[in-house]
CSV table of C-alpha atoms in Angstrom, one decimal:
chain,number,residue,atom,x,y,z
X,5,MET,CA,20.6,-19.1,4.0
X,6,ALA,CA,24.2,-19.4,2.8
X,7,VAL,CA,25.1,-17.6,5.4
X,8,PRO,CA,29.0,-17.9,7.0
X,9,MET,CA,28.4,-18.0,10.8
X,10,VAL,CA,30.6,-19.8,13.4
X,11,SER,CA,30.6,-23.3,13.8
X,12,CYS,CA,28.8,-24.2,17.6
X,13,GLY,CA,27.8,-27.5,17.4
X,14,MET,CA,24.7,-29.4,17.3
X,15,TYR,CA,21.1,-27.2,19.1
X,16,THR,CA,20.2,-29.5,22.4
X,17,SER,CA,16.9,-31.3,21.4
X,18,LEU,CA,14.0,-28.6,21.1
X,19,LYS,CA,10.6,-29.8,21.7
X,20,VAL,CA,8.2,-27.9,20.2
X,21,ILE,CA,4.6,-27.3,21.5
X,22,GLU,CA,1.2,-27.4,19.6
X,23,ARG,CA,3.3,-27.8,16.6
X,24,GLN,CA,0.8,-26.4,13.3
X,25,PRO,CA,1.3,-26.7,9.5
X,26,ILE,CA,2.7,-23.6,7.6
X,27,SER,CA,-0.6,-22.3,5.1
X,28,SER,CA,1.9,-20.5,3.2
X,29,PRO,CA,5.1,-21.4,2.5
X,30,SER,CA,5.5,-16.9,2.5
X,31,PHE,CA,6.3,-15.5,5.6
X,32,PHE,CA,5.2,-12.2,4.6
X,33,ASN,CA,2.5,-12.7,1.4
X,34,GLY,CA,1.1,-9.2,-0.2
X,35,SER,CA,1.5,-6.4,1.7
X,36,LEU,CA,3.3,-6.3,4.9
X,37,ALA,CA,0.8,-9.2,6.0
X,38,LEU,CA,1.1,-9.2,10.2
X,39,ASN,CA,-0.2,-11.9,12.5
X,40,PRO,CA,-2.9,-11.1,14.3
X,41,VAL,CA,-1.4,-11.1,17.1
X,42,GLN,CA,-1.5,-8.0,19.2
X,43,ARG,CA,0.0,-4.5,18.9
X,44,LEU,CA,3.0,-5.2,20.8
X,45,TYR,CA,3.1,-2.7,23.7
X,46,ILE,CA,6.4,-4.7,26.0
X,47,THR,CA,6.6,-2.8,29.8
X,48,PRO,CA,8.5,0.4,29.4
X,49,LYS,CA,11.9,-0.3,30.9
X,50,ARG,CA,12.6,-2.6,28.0
X,51,LEU,CA,9.9,-1.0,24.5
X,52,ALA,CA,6.9,0.0,22.5
X,53,LEU,CA,6.4,-0.6,19.1
X,54,SER,CA,2.8,1.0,17.6
X,55,GLY,CA,4.1,2.8,14.4
X,56,SER,CA,7.9,4.2,15.0
X,57,THR,CA,9.6,2.6,18.4
X,58,ILE,CA,10.8,3.7,21.3
X,59,ILE,CA,13.0,2.4,23.3
X,60,PRO,CA,14.0,4.1,27.0
X,61,LYS,CA,17.4,5.1,27.3
X,62,ALA,CA,19.4,2.7,29.4
X,63,SER,CA,21.0,4.3,32.9
X,64,ALA,CA,24.1,2.6,34.6
X,65,PRO,CA,22.8,-0.1,36.4
X,66,THR,CA,24.3,-1.1,40.0
X,67,ALA,CA,24.6,-5.2,39.2
X,68,VAL,CA,25.8,-6.6,35.4
X,69,GLU,CA,23.7,-9.4,33.9
X,70,ASP,CA,26.2,-12.4,35.8
X,71,GLY,CA,29.5,-10.1,34.9
X,72,SER,CA,30.9,-6.2,35.9
X,73,ALA,CA,30.4,-3.3,33.7
X,74,GLN,CA,33.7,-2.3,31.6
X,75,GLU,CA,35.7,0.0,30.6
X,76,THR,CA,34.7,1.5,27.0
X,77,SER,CA,38.2,0.9,26.3
X,78,ALA,CA,38.5,-2.0,23.4
X,79,VAL,CA,34.5,-2.7,23.6
X,80,PRO,CA,34.0,-5.2,20.7
X,81,THR,CA,31.0,-5.3,18.3
X,82,PRO,CA,28.2,-6.3,19.8
X,83,LYS,CA,25.9,-8.3,17.2
X,84,VAL,CA,22.2,-10.0,17.3
X,85,ILE,CA,21.4,-12.2,14.1
X,86,ILE,CA,17.8,-13.1,14.3
X,87,ASP,CA,17.6,-15.8,11.3
X,88,LEU,CA,14.9,-17.8,9.7
X,89,ASP,CA,16.1,-19.7,8.1
X,90,SER,CA,18.6,-22.3,9.4
X,91,ASP,CA,15.8,-24.6,11.5
X,92,PRO,CA,12.0,-25.0,10.1
X,93,ASP,CA,10.7,-24.9,13.7
X,94,ALA,CA,12.8,-22.8,15.0
X,95,THR,CA,13.9,-18.9,15.0
X,96,ILE,CA,17.1,-19.2,16.5
X,97,VAL,CA,19.3,-16.0,17.7
X,98,GLU,CA,23.3,-15.5,18.2
X,99,VAL,CA,23.7,-12.8,20.5
X,100,THR,CA,27.9,-12.0,20.8
X,101,PHE,CA,29.6,-9.3,22.9
X,102,GLY,CA,33.3,-10.5,23.2
X,103,ASP,CA,33.6,-12.8,26.1
X,104,ARG,CA,31.5,-10.1,28.0
X,105,LEU,CA,28.5,-11.6,28.5
X,106,GLY,CA,27.1,-13.7,31.2
X,107,ALA,CA,24.1,-16.3,31.6
X,108,LEU,CA,21.2,-13.7,30.0
X,109,LEU,CA,19.0,-14.9,31.8
X,110,ASP,CA,17.3,-11.3,32.3
X,111,THR,CA,17.4,-11.6,28.5
X,112,MET,CA,15.4,-14.6,27.9
X,113,ASN,CA,12.9,-14.0,30.3
X,114,ALA,CA,11.9,-10.5,28.9
X,115,LEU,CA,12.0,-12.5,25.8
X,116,LYS,CA,9.3,-14.8,27.5
X,117,ASN,CA,7.4,-11.5,28.5
X,118,LEU,CA,7.3,-10.8,24.9
X,119,GLY,CA,5.0,-14.6,24.2
X,120,LEU,CA,7.2,-16.2,23.2
X,121,ASN,CA,9.7,-20.1,23.9
X,122,VAL,CA,13.1,-19.9,25.2
X,123,VAL,CA,15.6,-22.4,24.4
X,124,LYS,CA,19.0,-22.0,25.0
X,125,GLY,CA,21.4,-24.1,22.9
X,126,ASN,CA,25.4,-24.5,22.4
X,127,VAL,CA,27.5,-21.5,23.7
X,128,CYS,CA,30.9,-21.3,22.6
X,129,LEU,CA,33.6,-19.8,22.6
X,130,ASP,CA,36.3,-18.5,19.3
X,131,SER,CA,38.3,-15.7,18.3
X,132,SER,CA,35.2,-13.5,18.3
X,133,GLY,CA,34.3,-13.4,21.1
X,134,LYS,CA,31.6,-16.1,23.3
X,135,HIS,CA,28.5,-16.6,20.8
X,136,ASN,CA,25.4,-17.5,22.7
X,137,LYS,CA,22.0,-19.1,20.7
X,138,PHE,CA,18.7,-19.7,22.0
X,139,ALA,CA,15.4,-20.8,20.0
X,140,ILE,CA,12.8,-19.6,20.5
X,141,THR,CA,9.0,-19.8,19.2
X,142,LYS,CA,5.1,-18.5,19.7
X,143,ALA,CA,4.5,-18.7,23.3
X,144,SER,CA,0.8,-19.2,21.6
X,145,THR,CA,1.4,-22.2,18.7
X,146,GLY,CA,4.7,-23.0,19.3
X,147,ARG,CA,5.5,-22.2,15.5
X,148,LYS,CA,8.8,-20.4,15.0
X,149,VAL,CA,8.2,-16.4,14.5
X,150,ASP,CA,8.2,-14.8,11.8
X,151,ASP,CA,5.2,-12.1,11.6
X,152,PRO,CA,8.7,-8.7,11.2
X,153,GLU,CA,7.0,-6.5,14.2
X,154,LEU,CA,7.6,-9.3,16.4
X,155,LEU,CA,10.8,-9.5,15.1
X,156,GLU,CA,12.1,-6.2,15.6
X,157,ALA,CA,11.3,-6.5,19.8
X,158,ILE,CA,13.1,-9.4,19.8
X,159,ARG,CA,15.7,-8.1,17.8
X,160,LEU,CA,14.9,-4.2,20.5
X,161,THR,CA,14.9,-6.6,23.6
X,162,ILE,CA,18.3,-8.0,23.3
X,163,ILE,CA,20.1,-4.7,22.5
X,164,ASN,CA,17.9,-2.9,25.4
X,165,ASN,CA,19.0,-5.5,27.5
X,166,MET,CA,22.6,-5.3,26.6
X,167,MET,CA,22.9,-1.3,26.7
X,168,GLU,CA,21.1,-1.7,30.7
X,169,TYR,CA,22.9,-4.1,32.2
X,170,HIS,CA,26.4,-3.7,30.1
X,171,PRO,CA,26.3,0.3,28.7
X,172,GLU,CA,29.5,0.3,27.0
X,173,SER,CA,27.8,-1.9,24.6
X,174,SER,CA,25.8,2.0,23.9
X,175,SER,CA,29.1,3.2,22.7
X,176,ARG,CA,28.8,0.4,20.1
X,177,PHE,CA,25.4,0.7,19.1
X,178,ALA,CA,23.7,3.4,16.9
X,179,MET,CA,20.9,3.3,19.2
X,180,GLY,CA,23.1,4.7,21.9
X,181,GLU,CA,22.9,7.7,20.4
X,182,ALA,CA,19.6,8.6,22.2
X,183,PHE,CA,18.9,5.9,24.9
X,184,GLY,CA,22.3,4.8,25.6
X,185,ALA,CA,24.7,5.4,28.4
X,186,PHE,CA,27.4,6.3,25.9
X,187,GLN,CA,27.6,7.4,22.6
X,188,PRO,CA,28.5,6.1,20.0
X,189,TYR,CA,31.7,5.6,18.8
X,190,GLN,CA,31.2,7.2,14.9
X,191,LYS,CA,28.7,8.6,13.3
X,192,ILE,CA,28.1,6.9,10.2
X,193,ASP,CA,27.4,8.1,6.9
X,194,VAL,CA,24.0,7.0,5.3
X,195,ASP,CA,25.1,6.8,2.0
X,196,ILE,CA,28.5,5.0,2.3
X,197,ALA,CA,26.7,2.4,4.9
X,198,THR,CA,24.2,1.7,2.1
X,199,HIS,CA,24.7,-1.4,0.2
X,200,ILE,CA,22.1,-3.7,-1.5
X,201,HIS,CA,22.7,-6.3,-4.2
X,202,VAL,CA,19.8,-8.5,-5.1
X,203,TYR,CA,21.4,-12.6,-6.9
X,204,ASP,CA,19.2,-15.6,-8.4
X,205,ASP,CA,18.8,-18.2,-5.8
X,206,GLY,CA,17.3,-21.0,-8.2
X,207,PRO,CA,14.4,-21.0,-10.5
X,208,GLU,CA,12.2,-20.0,-7.6
X,209,ARG,CA,13.2,-17.1,-5.6
X,210,SER,CA,16.3,-14.1,-5.6
X,211,LEU,CA,18.5,-13.5,-2.7
X,212,LEU,CA,17.8,-9.7,-1.6
X,213,CYS,CA,21.4,-8.5,0.2
X,214,VAL,CA,20.5,-5.5,2.3
X,215,GLU,CA,23.6,-3.5,4.0
X,216,SER,CA,22.6,0.0,5.9
X,217,ALA,CA,23.1,2.0,9.0
X,218,ASP,CA,20.8,0.4,12.3
X,219,ARG,CA,18.1,2.6,13.6
X,220,PRO,CA,14.8,1.3,15.9
X,221,GLY,CA,12.0,-0.5,14.0
X,222,LEU,CA,14.3,-1.2,10.4
X,223,ILE,CA,12.9,-4.4,10.1
X,224,VAL,CA,9.5,-4.3,9.5
X,225,ASP,CA,10.3,-0.8,7.3
X,226,LEU,CA,12.6,-3.6,5.2
X,227,VAL,CA,9.8,-5.9,4.7
X,228,LYS,CA,6.8,-3.4,4.1
X,229,ILE,CA,8.8,-1.7,1.2
X,230,ILE,CA,9.8,-4.9,-0.4
X,231,THR,CA,6.1,-6.4,-0.2
X,232,ASP,CA,4.9,-3.3,-1.1
X,233,ILE,CA,6.2,-4.1,-4.5
X,234,ASN,CA,4.6,-7.1,-4.2
X,235,VAL,CA,7.5,-9.5,-3.1
X,236,ASP,CA,6.7,-12.0,-1.2
X,237,VAL,CA,9.7,-12.5,1.5
X,238,ILE,CA,10.1,-16.0,2.0
X,239,SER,CA,12.5,-15.8,4.8
X,240,GLY,CA,15.6,-14.3,6.2
X,241,GLU,CA,18.1,-13.5,8.0
X,242,PHE,CA,18.6,-9.8,10.1
X,243,ASP,CA,22.2,-9.1,11.9
X,244,THR,CA,22.8,-6.6,14.1
X,245,GLU,CA,26.5,-5.7,13.8
X,246,GLY,CA,27.3,-2.5,16.2
X,247,LEU,CA,26.2,0.0,14.3
X,248,LEU,CA,25.6,-1.5,10.7
X,249,ALA,CA,22.1,-3.4,9.7
X,250,LYS,CA,23.1,-6.3,7.2
X,251,ALA,CA,19.7,-8.1,6.1
X,252,LYS,CA,19.6,-10.6,4.1
X,253,PHE,CA,16.8,-11.8,2.4
X,254,HIS,CA,15.2,-14.8,0.3
X,255,VAL,CA,11.6,-13.2,-1.8
X,256,SER,CA,10.5,-14.2,-5.3
X,257,TYR,CA,6.9,-12.8,-7.2
X,258,LYS,CA,4.6,-15.0,-7.8
X,259,GLY,CA,6.6,-17.6,-6.8
X,260,LYS,CA,9.7,-17.0,-9.9
X,261,VAL,CA,13.2,-14.7,-9.0
X,262,LEU,CA,13.0,-11.9,-9.9
X,263,ILE,CA,13.6,-10.2,-13.0
X,264,LYS,CA,16.2,-7.4,-13.8
X,265,PRO,CA,13.8,-4.3,-13.4
X,266,LEU,CA,12.1,-5.9,-10.9
X,267,GLN,CA,15.1,-6.3,-9.0
X,268,GLN,CA,16.6,-2.2,-9.8
X,269,VAL,CA,13.1,-1.2,-8.7
X,270,VAL,CA,13.2,-3.2,-4.8
X,271,ALA,CA,16.7,-1.9,-5.3
X,272,ASN,CA,16.1,1.6,-5.8
X,273,SER,CA,13.3,2.0,-3.5
X,274,LEU,CA,14.8,0.3,-0.3
X,275,ARG,CA,17.6,2.8,-1.6
X,276,TYR,CA,16.0,6.0,-1.5
X,277,PHE,CA,14.6,4.8,1.7
X,278,LEU,CA,17.6,4.4,3.7
X,279,ARG,CA,19.3,7.2,2.8
X,280,ARG,CA,16.4,9.6,3.7
X,281,PRO,CA,15.8,7.9,6.9
X,282,THR,CA,14.0,11.4,7.8
X,283,THR,CA,11.7,11.1,4.9
X,284,GLU,CA,7.5,11.2,6.1
X,285,ASP,CA,5.7,8.4,3.9
X,286,ALA,CA,3.5,10.3,2.2
X,287,SER,CA,6.2,11.5,0.7
X,288,PHE,CA,7.1,8.8,-1.2
């Protein structure tokens, strides 16, 4: 996917264990097509995913992960990027929080507890901070992660760990309102923050771009809405940038680009859901 990202050099050699052929060109076919992995019940310290996602309130720790607690003034914008496009064999995760993050060993261990292999790539510094990258595969298959619930668990695990070891980051996360040591520094107007665009991306797929206020479970919700319209999600990238979530999905309908009327249906469905975050499914 053509998404501007910080250049961090090449990865160290990654071994993918038990590589298996991909049986379908689409990660999420038909409806929500979740892989037959167990429903995710993560240790209470982290989060639990069942229906709606819940993560516990992060408390200020006595020691932080390879760093120290810092003042909330001039807190940088934390970023968590989950990329399914740039590597054919692994899901790439990038975590940035200014220059405040250390080796993230606790975060890596928390991800391994989800049944994942985690290999750390190169770390680079630029004007926006320190960029930590990981290559993640399923421990059971050695293949990249494509299940939306597991992708959401990865995202929330990283955010939860960051709020735990760097409590000041909760003032820059939307989820800090419910689970953080500090309240978010501003409220996001959902109507203003929601932007949806669909572009042609070759003869066989379209590029769907979604930007909205962040909240738990958003990856699962977006994929479900898209696939409920019988649109296939082929691959994508999901970025959490502070209070906002930005997703880019490669999508297709029966192996073709989305025609204009279908583009409008997808955009309207997503916009309706995202602008009414408390709407019950039964009212659709």
